[in-house]
Amino acid sequence: MTRGHSTPDVVIAGWGHPPFGKHEGTLETLLVTAVRDALAHAGIEASDVDEIVLGNFNAGMNALAFPSSLVLQADDALHGLPVTRGENACASGSAAVHTGIRSILAGTSETVLVVGAEKMTERDSATVGQALLGADYEAAGQVSTSGFAGLFARVADAYAERHGDPSEAMARIAAKSHAQAAKNPLAHLRKPLDFEFCHTVSEKNPLVAGRLRRTDCSPVSDGAAALVLTRGGRMSSAAATRGVAIAAIAHANDYLPGRRRDPLEFHGTAAAWRAAMDAADVGLTDLSFVELHDCFTIAELNLYEVLGIAPEGKGASAIESGLVMPSGNMPVNVSGGLKSKGHPVGATGVSQHVLAGMQLTGTAGELQLPRADRAAVHNMGGLAVANYVSVLEARRT
């Protein structure tokens, strides 16, 4: 049985998040910028940090396969600190966040710097696709023209077989995502695209794999994000915000072979979600919003049902009714999500926590929701194989 963990008095004290996109700079420059911004935002010096955790997938997308000490380039005062690189496919960022939280709970560190980073655009699409497929049991090592899109196309096919063609709902999700990313200065894809464009297969929006159109797929992005974890009582008076409380975390892994997983069940996600919510002692209606792992629009649609936002087979109702829109009762991916904010895989989980933190501190700019007091962050590696959930809350003092 998956156990969640309440995380009393652990807070996100500050963060750094350069814009995602295609960057000419190196993995090092991305890391250094994010780290310096996070330290400044938290109002601390590098000498205040006890430990560093880096989330980075790589798998051949970057020639440097041992990047952990690159974080030390941000400030000489970090020299000599322990740095651990964590990897759990597209959930590497949340793996790093949870590792930092557990270190504080264990009492081995008081202040942990967490960084997520990925440099993806310097490789051609075939190399990136093959690297990502290294996270799949059956496809690892194979040449593929569609990469992970081909795997999620099968999810869309399974959904169509059981519940009807999801293409229209997927297009509505894509349009929502692009509309939000257009307001997000940190997003990779900042052009709003309407439902008709997203729903129509065209030269500018071709089919990528199965039912998945280009607008159903997250882009290949470069990016880094960093955050500072500490105890509430250790928050610096120089911090830019009052910080964000971490109420609970949970992590659950599913089987790696696809034949042992139902394509729509997302068992590991469901287990991590229940465990985190139970540990935080909250229910779905207690949340102001959710940031979830929408690497493809079919993933977001299916997750509506897995997380209980919509009944099984009725995920389309959540988007058609406006429930998951920013103006709805359960906004989902207000940031633009992976789909449009971008998905530099090692950075994604950290980014999700940062964007949720911005909402909870009232610093989300044009994206700001009128009610933002409690949120859940969901990040998964592989096709719902490694699953992480965090429950975050606004701090009042």
Coordinates of C-alpha atoms in Angstrom, one line a residue:
M1 CA 0.0 0.0 0.0
T2 CA 1.4 3.4 -0.9
R3 CA 2.0 5.7 2.0
G4 CA 1.9 9.4 1.9
H5 CA 3.9 11.6 4.3
S6 CA 2.7 14.7 6.0
T7 CA 5.5 17.3 6.0
P8 CA 5.0 19.5 9.0
D9 CA 6.8 22.9 8.8
V10 CA 8.6 22.2 5.5
V11 CA 8.3 25.2 3.2
I12 CA 9.3 26.3 -0.3
A13 CA 11.1 29.5 0.7
G14 CA 11.9 30.8 -2.8
W15 CA 12.5 29.9 -6.4
G16 CA 14.0 30.7 -9.7
H17 CA 12.5 29.9 -13.1
P18 CA 14.0 31.3 -16.4
P19 CA 11.7 31.0 -19.4
F20 CA 11.4 27.6 -21.0
G21 CA 12.1 27.4 -24.8
K22 CA 14.9 26.9 -27.2
H23 CA 18.1 28.4 -25.7
E24 CA 21.5 29.0 -27.2
G25 CA 23.1 28.6 -23.8
T26 CA 24.3 25.4 -22.2
L27 CA 22.9 23.2 -19.5
E28 CA 25.3 25.0 -17.2
T29 CA 24.1 28.5 -18.0
L30 CA 20.5 27.4 -17.4
L31 CA 21.3 25.9 -14.1
V32 CA 23.3 28.8 -12.9
T33 CA 20.6 31.3 -13.7
A34 CA 17.9 29.3 -12.0
V35 CA 20.0 28.7 -8.8
R36 CA 21.1 32.4 -8.4
D37 CA 17.5 33.6 -8.9
A38 CA 16.2 31.0 -6.3
L39 CA 18.8 32.0 -3.7
A40 CA 18.0 35.7 -4.2
H41 CA 14.2 35.0 -4.1
A42 CA 14.6 33.1 -0.9
G43 CA 16.6 35.9 0.6
I44 CA 19.5 33.6 1.6
E45 CA 23.2 33.2 0.8
A46 CA 24.7 30.2 -0.9
S47 CA 26.5 29.5 2.4
D48 CA 23.1 28.9 4.1
V49 CA 22.5 25.8 1.9
D50 CA 23.2 22.3 3.4
E51 CA 22.5 20.1 0.5
I52 CA 21.7 20.1 -3.2
V53 CA 19.5 17.8 -5.3
L54 CA 19.5 17.9 -9.1
G55 CA 16.7 16.4 -11.3
N56 CA 18.1 15.6 -14.7
F57 CA 17.1 12.8 -17.2
N58 CA 19.5 13.3 -20.1
A59 CA 19.6 9.7 -21.6
G60 CA 21.8 10.9 -24.4
M61 CA 20.2 14.3 -25.1
N62 CA 23.3 16.0 -23.7
A63 CA 26.9 15.0 -24.0
L64 CA 27.6 15.7 -20.4
A65 CA 26.3 12.7 -18.4
F66 CA 27.6 13.8 -15.0
P67 CA 26.2 17.3 -14.4
S68 CA 25.6 17.3 -10.6
S69 CA 28.6 19.6 -9.7
L70 CA 27.6 22.1 -12.4
V71 CA 25.3 23.5 -9.7
L72 CA 28.4 24.7 -7.8
Q73 CA 29.1 27.1 -10.7
A74 CA 26.4 29.3 -9.4
D75 CA 28.3 30.4 -6.3
D76 CA 31.7 29.4 -4.9
A77 CA 30.1 29.1 -1.4
L78 CA 28.4 26.0 -2.7
H79 CA 31.7 24.3 -3.1
G80 CA 32.1 21.1 -1.1
L81 CA 28.4 20.6 -0.5
P82 CA 26.8 17.2 -1.3
V83 CA 25.0 17.2 -4.6
T84 CA 22.9 14.2 -5.7
R85 CA 21.5 13.8 -9.2
G86 CA 18.1 12.1 -9.2
E87 CA 16.6 10.5 -12.3
N88 CA 13.1 9.1 -12.6
A89 CA 12.3 9.8 -16.3
C90 CA 10.0 12.8 -16.8
A91 CA 9.4 12.8 -13.0
S92 CA 13.0 13.6 -12.3
G93 CA 12.2 17.1 -11.1
S94 CA 9.6 16.0 -8.5
A95 CA 12.0 13.1 -7.5
A96 CA 14.5 15.8 -6.6
V97 CA 11.9 17.9 -4.8
H98 CA 10.7 14.9 -2.7
T99 CA 14.3 13.9 -2.0
G100 CA 15.0 17.3 -0.6
I101 CA 11.9 17.3 1.5
R102 CA 12.7 13.8 2.9
S103 CA 16.2 15.0 3.8
I104 CA 14.7 17.9 5.9
L105 CA 12.2 15.5 7.5
A106 CA 15.1 13.1 8.4
G107 CA 17.0 15.9 10.0
T108 CA 20.1 15.5 7.8
S109 CA 19.7 19.0 6.3
E110 CA 17.9 22.2 7.3
T111 CA 18.1 24.0 3.9
V112 CA 18.1 22.2 0.6
L113 CA 18.6 23.6 -2.8
V114 CA 16.6 21.7 -5.4
V115 CA 17.2 22.2 -9.2
G116 CA 15.7 20.6 -12.2
A117 CA 17.2 21.1 -15.7
E118 CA 17.3 19.7 -19.2
K119 CA 18.9 20.7 -22.5
M120 CA 17.0 19.0 -25.3
T121 CA 17.0 21.2 -28.4
E122 CA 20.6 20.7 -29.4
R123 CA 19.8 17.2 -30.6
D124 CA 17.7 16.2 -33.6
S125 CA 14.1 15.0 -33.0
A126 CA 15.1 11.3 -33.7
T127 CA 17.8 11.4 -31.0
V128 CA 15.4 13.1 -28.5
G129 CA 12.7 10.6 -29.3
Q130 CA 15.0 7.6 -28.8
A131 CA 16.3 9.1 -25.6
L132 CA 12.8 9.5 -24.2
L133 CA 11.8 6.0 -25.3
G134 CA 14.5 4.8 -23.0
A135 CA 11.9 5.2 -20.3
D136 CA 9.7 2.5 -21.9
Y137 CA 10.2 -1.2 -21.3
E138 CA 9.2 -2.4 -24.8
A139 CA 10.5 0.5 -26.9
A140 CA 13.8 1.2 -25.2
G141 CA 16.7 1.1 -27.8
Q142 CA 14.4 1.1 -30.8
V143 CA 14.3 3.7 -33.5
S144 CA 11.0 5.5 -33.6
T145 CA 9.7 8.4 -35.7
S146 CA 7.0 9.4 -33.2
G147 CA 8.8 8.8 -29.8
F148 CA 6.6 8.9 -26.7
A149 CA 3.7 10.3 -28.8
G150 CA 3.3 6.8 -30.3
L151 CA 2.8 5.4 -26.8
F152 CA 0.2 8.0 -25.8
A153 CA -1.5 7.5 -29.1
R154 CA -2.2 4.0 -27.9
V155 CA -3.7 5.5 -24.8
A156 CA -6.0 7.6 -27.0
D157 CA -6.9 4.5 -29.0
A158 CA -7.8 2.6 -25.8
Y159 CA -9.9 5.6 -24.7
A160 CA -11.7 5.7 -28.0
E161 CA -12.4 2.0 -27.8
R162 CA -13.9 2.2 -24.3
H163 CA -15.5 5.7 -24.2
G164 CA -15.6 7.2 -27.7
D165 CA -13.3 9.3 -29.7
P166 CA -11.5 11.8 -27.4
S167 CA -10.2 14.0 -30.2
E168 CA -12.6 16.9 -29.6
A169 CA -12.0 17.0 -25.9
M170 CA -8.2 16.8 -26.6
A171 CA -8.5 19.9 -28.9
R172 CA -10.4 21.8 -26.2
I173 CA -7.6 21.0 -23.7
A174 CA -5.0 22.1 -26.2
A175 CA -6.8 25.4 -26.7
K176 CA -7.0 26.0 -23.0
S177 CA -3.4 25.2 -22.6
H178 CA -2.3 27.7 -25.4
A179 CA -4.6 30.4 -24.0
Q180 CA -2.9 30.2 -20.6
A181 CA 0.6 29.9 -21.9
A182 CA 0.1 33.1 -23.9
K183 CA -0.2 34.9 -20.5
N184 CA 2.8 33.1 -19.0
P185 CA 6.1 34.8 -19.6
L186 CA 7.9 31.6 -18.6
A187 CA 6.2 29.5 -21.2
H188 CA 7.8 28.1 -24.4
L189 CA 4.7 28.3 -26.6
R190 CA 3.1 31.7 -26.1
K191 CA 0.8 31.8 -29.1
P192 CA -2.9 31.4 -28.4
L193 CA -4.5 28.7 -30.7
D194 CA -8.3 28.3 -30.8
F195 CA -10.3 25.2 -30.7
E196 CA -10.9 25.0 -34.4
F197 CA -7.2 25.2 -35.2
C198 CA -6.4 22.5 -32.5
H199 CA -9.2 20.3 -33.7
T200 CA -8.4 20.5 -37.4
V201 CA -5.7 18.4 -39.0
S202 CA -3.8 20.7 -41.4
E203 CA -0.3 21.4 -42.7
K204 CA 0.4 23.5 -39.7
N205 CA -1.2 21.0 -37.3
P206 CA -0.4 17.6 -38.8
L207 CA -1.1 14.2 -37.2
V208 CA 2.0 13.1 -35.2
A209 CA 0.9 9.6 -34.1
G210 CA -2.5 8.0 -34.3
R211 CA -5.1 10.5 -33.2
L212 CA -2.5 12.9 -31.7
R213 CA -2.0 16.1 -33.6
R214 CA 0.9 18.4 -33.1
T215 CA -1.2 20.6 -30.8
D216 CA -1.8 17.5 -28.6
C217 CA 1.9 17.2 -27.9
S218 CA 4.2 19.1 -25.6
P219 CA 7.2 20.7 -27.3
V220 CA 10.9 19.7 -27.0
S221 CA 12.2 22.4 -24.6
D222 CA 15.3 23.6 -22.8
G223 CA 14.9 24.8 -19.3
A224 CA 15.8 24.9 -15.6
A225 CA 14.0 25.7 -12.4
A226 CA 15.2 25.8 -8.8
L227 CA 13.7 26.1 -5.4
V228 CA 14.8 26.4 -1.8
L229 CA 13.4 24.1 0.8
T230 CA 13.7 24.8 4.6
R231 CA 11.8 24.8 7.9
G232 CA 9.2 27.5 8.3
G233 CA 11.0 29.0 11.3
R234 CA 14.2 29.4 9.2
M235 CA 12.5 31.5 6.5
S236 CA 14.6 34.6 5.8
S237 CA 13.1 38.0 6.5
A238 CA 14.6 39.0 3.2
A239 CA 12.6 36.4 1.2
A240 CA 10.5 37.9 -1.6
T241 CA 7.3 36.1 -0.4
R242 CA 6.1 34.4 2.8
G243 CA 6.8 31.1 1.1
V244 CA 4.6 28.0 0.5
A245 CA 3.8 25.2 3.0
I246 CA 4.2 21.6 1.9
A247 CA 1.3 19.7 3.5
A248 CA 2.1 16.2 2.2
I249 CA 3.9 14.2 -0.5
A250 CA 3.5 10.7 -1.9
H251 CA 5.3 8.6 -4.5
A252 CA 4.2 5.4 -6.2
N253 CA 5.7 3.3 -9.0
D254 CA 3.8 1.0 -11.3
Y255 CA 5.1 -2.0 -13.3
L256 CA 7.4 -1.0 -16.2
P257 CA 6.3 -3.6 -18.8
G258 CA 3.2 -2.3 -20.6
R259 CA 1.6 -5.7 -20.6
R260 CA 1.3 -5.4 -16.8
R261 CA -0.5 -2.1 -16.9
D262 CA -4.0 -1.1 -18.0
P263 CA -3.4 1.8 -20.5
L264 CA -6.1 4.0 -18.8
E265 CA -5.9 2.9 -15.2
F266 CA -2.8 4.9 -14.3
H267 CA -2.6 2.8 -11.1
G268 CA 0.5 4.4 -9.7
T269 CA -0.9 7.9 -10.2
A270 CA -4.1 7.0 -8.4
A271 CA -2.2 5.4 -5.5
A272 CA 0.1 8.4 -5.1
W273 CA -2.9 10.8 -5.3
R274 CA -4.9 9.0 -2.7
A275 CA -1.9 8.7 -0.4
A276 CA -1.0 12.4 -0.6
M277 CA -4.5 13.6 -0.2
D278 CA -5.0 11.3 2.9
A279 CA -1.7 12.4 4.4
A280 CA -2.8 16.1 4.0
D281 CA -6.3 15.2 5.2
V282 CA -7.9 17.0 2.3
G283 CA -10.3 16.1 -0.5
L284 CA -10.6 17.3 -4.1
T285 CA -13.0 20.1 -3.2
D286 CA -10.5 21.5 -0.8
L287 CA -8.1 22.3 -3.6
S288 CA -8.0 25.6 -5.4
F289 CA -6.3 24.2 -8.5
V290 CA -4.2 21.3 -9.8
E291 CA -1.0 21.3 -11.9
L292 CA -0.9 17.9 -13.5
H293 CA 1.4 16.1 -16.0
D294 CA -0.1 16.8 -19.5
C295 CA 2.8 15.7 -21.7
F296 CA 0.0 15.0 -24.2
T297 CA -3.6 16.2 -24.1
I298 CA -4.9 12.6 -23.8
A299 CA -2.9 12.4 -20.6
E300 CA -4.7 15.4 -19.1
L301 CA -8.1 14.0 -20.3
N302 CA -7.5 10.6 -18.7
L303 CA -6.2 12.2 -15.5
Y304 CA -9.4 14.0 -15.0
E305 CA -10.9 10.6 -14.5
V306 CA -8.0 9.0 -12.6
L307 CA -7.9 11.9 -10.0
G308 CA -11.7 12.0 -9.6
I309 CA -12.3 15.4 -11.3
A310 CA -14.7 13.6 -13.7
P311 CA -16.4 10.2 -13.6
E312 CA -14.8 7.4 -15.7
G313 CA -15.5 7.9 -19.4
K314 CA -16.8 11.4 -18.8
G315 CA -13.5 13.4 -18.8
A316 CA -14.8 15.5 -21.7
S317 CA -17.5 16.9 -19.4
A318 CA -14.8 18.5 -17.2
I319 CA -13.5 20.7 -20.1
E320 CA -16.9 21.2 -21.9
S321 CA -18.6 22.4 -18.7
G322 CA -15.7 24.8 -17.9
L323 CA -15.0 23.0 -14.6
V324 CA -11.2 22.8 -15.3
M325 CA -10.9 26.2 -16.9
P326 CA -9.3 29.1 -14.9
S327 CA -12.8 30.4 -14.2
G328 CA -14.1 27.0 -13.1
N329 CA -14.3 25.3 -9.7
M330 CA -11.3 23.1 -10.4
P331 CA -8.8 24.9 -12.6
V332 CA -6.2 22.6 -14.1
N333 CA -2.8 23.6 -15.5
V334 CA -3.4 27.4 -15.2
S335 CA 0.3 27.7 -16.1
G336 CA -0.2 26.3 -19.6
G337 CA 1.0 22.9 -18.4
L338 CA 3.7 20.8 -20.0
K339 CA 1.7 21.0 -23.2
S340 CA 2.4 24.7 -23.8
K341 CA 4.6 25.9 -20.9
G342 CA 7.1 23.4 -22.1
H343 CA 8.5 20.0 -21.0
P344 CA 12.3 20.1 -20.4
V345 CA 11.9 16.8 -18.7
G346 CA 14.3 17.1 -15.7
A347 CA 13.0 20.6 -14.9
T348 CA 9.3 19.8 -15.2
G349 CA 8.5 18.7 -11.7
V350 CA 10.4 21.6 -10.1
S351 CA 8.7 24.0 -12.5
Q352 CA 5.3 22.7 -11.5
H353 CA 6.0 23.3 -7.9
V354 CA 7.3 26.8 -8.7
L355 CA 4.2 27.8 -10.8
A356 CA 1.9 26.4 -8.0
G357 CA 4.0 28.4 -5.5
M358 CA 3.5 31.6 -7.5
Q359 CA -0.3 31.1 -7.4
L360 CA -0.3 30.4 -3.6
T361 CA 1.7 33.6 -2.9
G362 CA -0.4 35.8 -5.2
T363 CA 2.6 36.5 -7.5
A364 CA 1.3 34.7 -10.7
G365 CA 0.6 37.9 -12.6
E366 CA -1.9 37.5 -15.4
L367 CA -2.3 33.9 -14.5
Q368 CA -3.4 34.7 -10.9
L369 CA -6.5 32.9 -9.7
P370 CA -9.0 34.8 -7.4
R371 CA -8.8 31.8 -5.0
A372 CA -5.5 30.1 -4.5
D373 CA -5.0 28.7 -1.0
R374 CA -4.3 25.0 -1.6
A375 CA -3.0 23.0 -4.6
A376 CA -1.9 19.6 -5.8
V377 CA 1.0 19.0 -8.1
H378 CA 1.2 15.7 -10.1
N379 CA 4.2 14.6 -12.1
M380 CA 4.8 11.3 -13.7
G381 CA 7.7 9.5 -15.4
G382 CA 7.2 7.2 -18.3
L383 CA 3.6 6.2 -19.1
A384 CA 2.4 6.7 -15.5
V385 CA 5.2 4.5 -14.1
A386 CA 6.8 6.8 -11.6
N387 CA 4.2 9.0 -10.0
Y388 CA 4.7 11.9 -7.6
V389 CA 2.0 14.1 -5.9
S390 CA 2.6 17.1 -3.6
V391 CA -0.1 19.0 -1.7
L392 CA 0.9 22.7 -1.2
E393 CA -0.7 25.4 0.9
A394 CA -0.5 29.1 1.2
R395 CA 1.2 30.3 4.3
R396 CA -0.6 33.0 6.4
T397 CA 2.3 34.0 8.5

